[in-house]
Amino acid sequence: MPAPAREILALASRRRARATLVNVWATWCVPCREEFPLLLRLAREYEPRGLELLLVSADFDDRLPAVRRFLAAQGVTDTSYLKAEDDMSFIDALSPRWSGALPATFVYDGAGRQIAFWEGKADEARLRKSLEEALAKRSSMEDSSP
């Protein structure tokens, strides 16, 4: 589903999830393909705790069949997104710190605040630390609610 950056940010700030992991990837990006199984495994593991995974392909529209084949081969059945604006507008809207390198990973807490961001392939320890931090922020917010 095509989506501009503002829509991805709106999805990440919905209060439906306790934490949101946004991963921008492309079929031609080797590190993106390498980290994909880890992202999916952690998303399944953390989903019961309130994590939502948003996958955003940076492929061009003409690569949509390859995107669909890759997602199907990975067992992805949830809605995934395709960058729907020019590269620099998309990059700058998601984060002015992002150079545009792929993969790019963004972690948001349940209030839509960005907790972590990095470029390049993520390792499991970094992902877990960021997810735990995002989930803890939401939990501490809930604990202090009247």
Backbone as a ProteinNet text record, in pm:
[ID]
protein_1_A
[PRIMARY]
MPAPAREILALASRRRARATLVNVWATWCVPCREEFPLLLRLAREYEPRGLELLLVSADFDDRLPAVRRFLAAQGVTDTSYLKAEDDMSFIDALSPRWSGALPATFVYDGAGRQIAFWEGKADEARLRKSLEEALAKRSSMEDSSP
[TERTIARY]
84.8	0	90.4	76.8	158	125.7	230.8	211.1	322	284.7	386.1	436.4	547.3	607.9	509.9	431.1	338.3	239	200.8	110.7	183	308.3	386.6	403.2	432.7	446.4	314.1	203	72.3	43.7	78.6	60	146.4	267.5	359	313.3	235.4	192.4	51.3	-10.4	-141.6	-126.9	-223.9	-216.1	-262	-282.4	-324.7	-212.5	-89	25.1	98.8	159.9	242.6	379.9	420.6	547.5	534.8	606.7	602	743.9	770	898	873.7	937.5	926	1058.1	1050.4	1170.8	1152.4	1245.6	1245.5	1351.9	1312.4	1397.2	1374.4	1449.7	1429.2	1473.2	1412.7	1444.7	1589.1	1646.6	1781.9	1888.4	1846.7	1936.7	1970.4	2094.2	2136	2122.3	2172	2154.5	2006.2	1921.4	1778	1724.1	1759.3	1711.2	1769.6	1894	1957.5	1891.6	1851.3	1794.1	1644.7	1580.6	1435.2	1386.7	1448.7	1400.9	1407.9	1512.6	1524	1412.3	1385	1275.8	1143.4	1115.8	988.7	981.6	1092	1093.1	1068.8	1136.7	1117.5	978.5	927.2	791.6	690.2	705.9	614.6	632.2	756.8	783.9	725.8	739.7	696.8	551.6	489.7	351	256.5	264.9	175.4	193	308.4	333.9	294.7	243	191.4	275.1	369.1	450.8	378.1	388.7	338.6	457.3	464.2	570.3	515.1	582	546.2	663.3	639.4	742	716.4	818.9	804.9	911.7	868	961.4	998.4	1127.4	1175.8	1194.3	1145.6	1155.2	1067.7	1105.3	1022.8	899.1	794.5	667.3	682.8	777.3	792.2	849	895	946.9	841.6	718.4	612.8	597.6	602.4	594.1	707.4	828.7	941.3	919.6	864.6	834.4	733.8	628	524.2	580.7	665.6	726.1	814.6	894.9	982.8	901.6	800	717.4	648.5	596.1	530.9	630.2	750.8	853.3	893.2	883.1	915.5	797.2	680.6	561.7	490.6	515.6	451.4	310	212.1	73.1	9.5	75.8	22.6	39.9	-31.3	-18	124.5	183.8	315.2	297.8	394.6	381	492	464	558.7	573.9	698.2	726.1	653	577.1	490.4	522.4	649.5	690.4	838	890.1	1029.9	1119	1237.3	1326.3	1353.8	1398.1	1438.1	1321.8	1204.9	1088	1055.8	1060.7	1031.5	1135.5	1261.6	1371.9	1363.7	1352.9	1349.9	1228.4	1115.6	994.8	1005	1067.7	1080.8	1183.8	1296.5	1397.5	1502.7	1523.2	1628.6	1768	1781.4	1910.3	1937.7	1836	1849.3	1914.4	2023.1	2092.7	2024.6	1935	1870.4	1925.9	2030.7	2089.5	1986.9	1995	1904.9	1985.9	1921.1	1790.4	1795.5	1678.1	1663.4	1557.3	1586.9	1496.5	1463.5	1335.9	1284	1199.4	1219.1	1139.3	1067.5	936.7	853.1	785.3	765.8	688.8	540.4	456.7	312.8	253.6	327.1	280.3	331.5	403.5	453.7	585.9	652.2	784.2	891.1	981.3	1089.4	1186.9	1208	1296.5	1434.3	1435.8	1563.6	1554.8	1671.4	1684	1825.1	1838.2	1970.2	1959.7	2072.3	2086.5	2171.6	2144.3	2221.8	2154.8	2209.7	2155.8	2162.9	2052.3	2044.2	2087.7	2145	2173.5	2064.8	2052.3	1944.3	1950.3	2070	2081.8	2031.6	2067.2	2024.4	1872.4	1817.6	1672.6	1600.7	1643.8	1578.3	1587	1703.4	1721.4	1624.6	1613.1	1524.8	1377.5	1341.2	1201.8	1166.8	1256.2	1231	1216.4	1301.3	1293.4	1159.7	1117	990.1	872.9	874	765.8	766.5	883.8	893.8	841.5	866	815	664.3	603.2	456.9	407.1	476.8	436	447.3	553.8	569.7	463.3	422.2	314.9	183.8	159.4	35.5	36	153.7	162.9	133	164.4	144.1	9.8	-72.9	-205.7	-294.9	-383.9	-472.5	-575.9
-116.5	0	124.1	212.4	335.4	426.2	483.7	573.2	677.6	805.2	908.5	902.7	968.5	966.6	1013.8	1115.8	1166.5	1058.2	969.5	859.7	756.2	727.4	633.2	688.8	818	880.7	877.8	899.9	894.4	752.9	652.9	514	482.8	534.5	509	577.9	683.6	755.8	719.9	625.1	578.7	520.5	538.8	486.4	341.8	279.3	139.4	47.4	79.3	-4.4	55.2	-30.7	16.8	58.7	5.4	42.5	8.2	82.2	59.4	54.7	-47.8	-64.1	-39	64.3	98.1	61.4	-20.7	-58.3	-22.3	58.9	97.4	11.8	-59	-158.1	-154.7	-233.6	-246.9	-386.5	-434.8	-569.5	-579.6	-471.5	-472.1	-455.3	-430	-401.6	-531.9	-577.9	-704	-700.5	-596.8	-595.4	-595.1	-532.6	-532	-675.3	-747.6	-885.7	-973.8	-947.1	-1027.2	-1006.9	-884.7	-859.7	-892.4	-911.6	-931.4	-1045.5	-1164.7	-1272.3	-1235	-1164	-1120.2	-1023.7	-927.5	-832.2	-904.9	-998.7	-1071.7	-1157.1	-1221.4	-1306	-1221.7	-1107.6	-1021.9	-959.5	-925	-869.1	-970.3	-1096.1	-1200.7	-1218.7	-1215.4	-1233.6	-1119.5	-996.9	-880	-838	-895.4	-858.7	-874.9	-984.4	-996.8	-885.8	-820	-709.4	-574.6	-574.4	-451.4	-390.1	-465.5	-412.5	-424.7	-319.6	-321.3	-299.7	-380.2	-369.6	-304.6	-197.9	-132.7	-149.3	-220.1	-242.7	-149.2	-73.7	24.6	-3	-41.4	-65.1	66.9	85.4	203.9	174.6	58.8	23.9	117	132.6	209.4	129.2	198.7	134.6	17.3	27.2	-80	-208.3	-200.1	-318.2	-383.5	-335.4	-387.7	-539.7	-601	-748.1	-815.6	-761.6	-818	-798.5	-682.9	-656.3	-759	-779	-875.9	-1017.4	-1056.3	-1190	-1205.4	-1103.3	-1109.8	-1121.3	-1037.6	-1041.7	-1176.5	-1230.4	-1361.3	-1470.2	-1464.3	-1563.7	-1556.6	-1437.4	-1418.2	-1451.1	-1477.4	-1509.4	-1387.9	-1270.1	-1147.2	-1141.4	-1134.7	-1124.9	-993.2	-921.8	-792.6	-688.6	-578.7	-468.3	-414.7	-401.1	-339.3	-216.6	-128.6	-1	18.5	102.3	139	290.2	336.3	480.2	546.6	652.4	713.5	859.5	893.9	1030.7	1027.6	1139.5	1139.9	1109.6	1058.1	1010.4	1114.5	1234.1	1333.5	1381.1	1397.6	1436.6	1329	1203.8	1091.8	1083.2	1089.7	1080	1192.6	1316.2	1430.7	1430	1382.2	1379	1273.9	1161.5	1058.5	1098.4	1153.7	1200.6	1282.1	1405.9	1487.2	1427.5	1338.1	1272.8	1157.3	1112.3	997.7	1040.5	976.4	1008.4	947.2	850.9	778.5	638.9	605	471.2	367.4	249.9	139.8	21.8	-57.6	-33.9	79.4	132.2	234.2	184.7	193.9	143.3	255	266.5	367.2	294.3	326.3	267.2	380.9	365.4	466.7	406	487.1	439.5	455.1	418.8	421	558.7	662.8	800.1	856.8	774.9	819.7	893.8	889	952.4	857.3	909.8	827	795.3	668.2	620.3	587.7	535.7	496.1	508.4	529.7	534.9	492.5	414.1	383.3	343.2	359.3	318.8	192.3	107.8	-15.4	-130.5	-246.1	-370.2	-369.8	-404.3	-406.6	-542.7	-541	-668.2	-690.9	-814.4	-850.9	-775.3	-758.1	-688.4	-544.5	-476.7	-337.5	-329.2	-419.1	-420.6	-445.9	-547.8	-580.4	-464.1	-403.7	-290.9	-177.3	-145.6	-37	-72.2	-195.5	-237.1	-236.3	-287.1	-287.6	-144.7	-55	85.3	147	122.6	178.1	121.8	-7.6	-69.4	-22.1	-1	46.9	189	272.2	409.9	409.6	326.1	317.1	264.9	163.8	108	211.8	291.5	392.5	501.3	529.6	627	572	442.8	381.9	377.6	348.3	340.4	474.8	585	716.6	778.1	703.6	755.8	762.1	864.4	874.5	765.6
0	0	0	-97.4	-100.9	17.8	76.3	190.6	194.7	208.8	229.5	373.8	401.1	534.3	641.6	612.2	715.5	759.1	666.1	702.4	788.7	756.1	836.9	978	989.5	1121.4	1197.8	1128	1193.8	1244.1	1164.7	1206.9	1329	1331.2	1442.7	1571	1559.1	1679.1	1724.4	1654.8	1702.3	1841.1	1922.4	2059.3	2067.5	1953	1951.1	1998.7	1961.5	1997.3	2116.5	2196.1	2307.3	2258.3	2142.4	2078.6	1930.4	1847.4	1703.3	1649.7	1570.3	1502.7	1354.4	1300.9	1159	1092.8	988.9	915.9	770.1	718.4	577.7	509.4	407	342.6	191.6	118.5	-25.6	-69.4	-175.8	-224.7	-272.2	-322.4	-375.6	-267.1	-145.4	-32.8	40.9	26.8	88.8	241.7	312	458.1	499.2	418.5	447.2	446	342.2	329	439	478.4	582.7	719	749.9	882.9	890.6	778	774.3	865.2	860.1	948.6	1096.7	1137.6	1276.8	1312.1	1225.6	1251.3	1269.5	1180.4	1188.3	1314.7	1350	1470.6	1595.6	1606	1723	1723.7	1608	1601.4	1654.6	1615.5	1667.3	1817.6	1863.6	2006.2	2090.1	2041.5	2119	2091.8	1992.5	1961.4	2081	2157.5	2273.2	2376.9	2375.6	2468.9	2410.2	2287	2228.6	2118.8	2061	1952.4	1819.4	1740.7	1603.6	1510.4	1404.3	1305	1179.5	1134.3	1008.5	913	805.3	703.9	587.3	547.9	441.3	335.9	217.5	109	42.1	19.1	-51.7	-200.6	-244.1	-385.7	-469.3	-596.3	-688.9	-725.6	-771.8	-805.6	-901.2	-996.1	-1093.9	-1032.5	-907.1	-836.4	-747.2	-753.9	-667.4	-677	-795.9	-799.9	-720.5	-727.4	-651.2	-501.5	-463	-321.9	-271.1	-346.6	-305.3	-294.7	-391.3	-387	-263.4	-234.1	-118.3	11.1	25.5	146.5	161.3	51.7	55.8	96	40.9	73.4	220.7	280.1	421.4	512.8	453.6	532.6	588	530.2	578.3	520.4	609.7	566.7	609.2	700.2	745.6	635.3	648.7	554.4	560.4	445.3	432.1	344	349.5	281.3	179.8	82.4	-21.5	-17.2	-9	-5.9	-122	-91.9	-193.4	-220	-215	-247.7	-284.4	-330	-370.5	-249.6	-278.2	-172.5	-65	-104.4	-4	81.5	23.7	103.4	206.1	163.5	252	363.2	326	422.3	525.6	478.2	569.4	661	610.5	693.3	803.5	774.6	878.9	983.3	938.5	1034	960.8	1002.7	942	964.4	1062.5	1089.4	993.5	923	834.5	702.3	666.2	541.5	420.2	445.2	337.2	320.6	397.2	390.6	436.3	374.5	407.8	460.7	546.4	605.7	707.3	735.8	839.5	936.7	1064.2	1166.8	1264.3	1294.6	1387.5	1491.6	1618.3	1725.3	1797.6	1813.2	1877.7	1999.5	2102.2	2216.4	2185.4	2279.8	2258.5	2239.2	2275.3	2255.6	2123.5	2047.2	1918.3	1924.3	2040.5	2052.6	2000.1	1919	1866.3	1979.2	2002.9	2109.7	2054	1931.1	1871	1719.6	1659.9	1514.4	1477.9	1375.3	1321.7	1176.5	1109.8	970.8	968.3	872.7	860	932.5	907.9	962.8	1115.3	1177	1322.9	1375.9	1493.3	1559.2	1664	1705.6	1796.8	1928.8	1985.1	2114	2103.9	1997	1979.3	1962.1	1882.8	1864	1996.6	2067.5	2195	2294.1	2305.5	2398.2	2363.1	2236.2	2192.7	2215.3	2185.4	2205.4	2353.8	2436.5	2581.5	2633.6	2585.5	2627.9	2586.4	2464.1	2416.9	2495.7	2521.8	2598.6	2743.3	2801.5	2939.1	2951	2850.6	2855.9	2860.5	2779.6	2779.7	2913.3	2967.2	3096.3	3206.9	3206.1	3311	3296.3	3172.1	3151.5	3208	3184.2	3235	3386.9	3446.6	3592.3	3658.5	3589.2	3649.3	3613.4	3539.3	3502.8	3625.1	3632.4	3749.7	3751.6
[MASK]
++++++++++++++++++++++++++++++++++++++++++++++++++++++++++++++++++++++++++++++++++++++++++++++++++++++++++++++++++++++++++++++++++++++++++++++++++

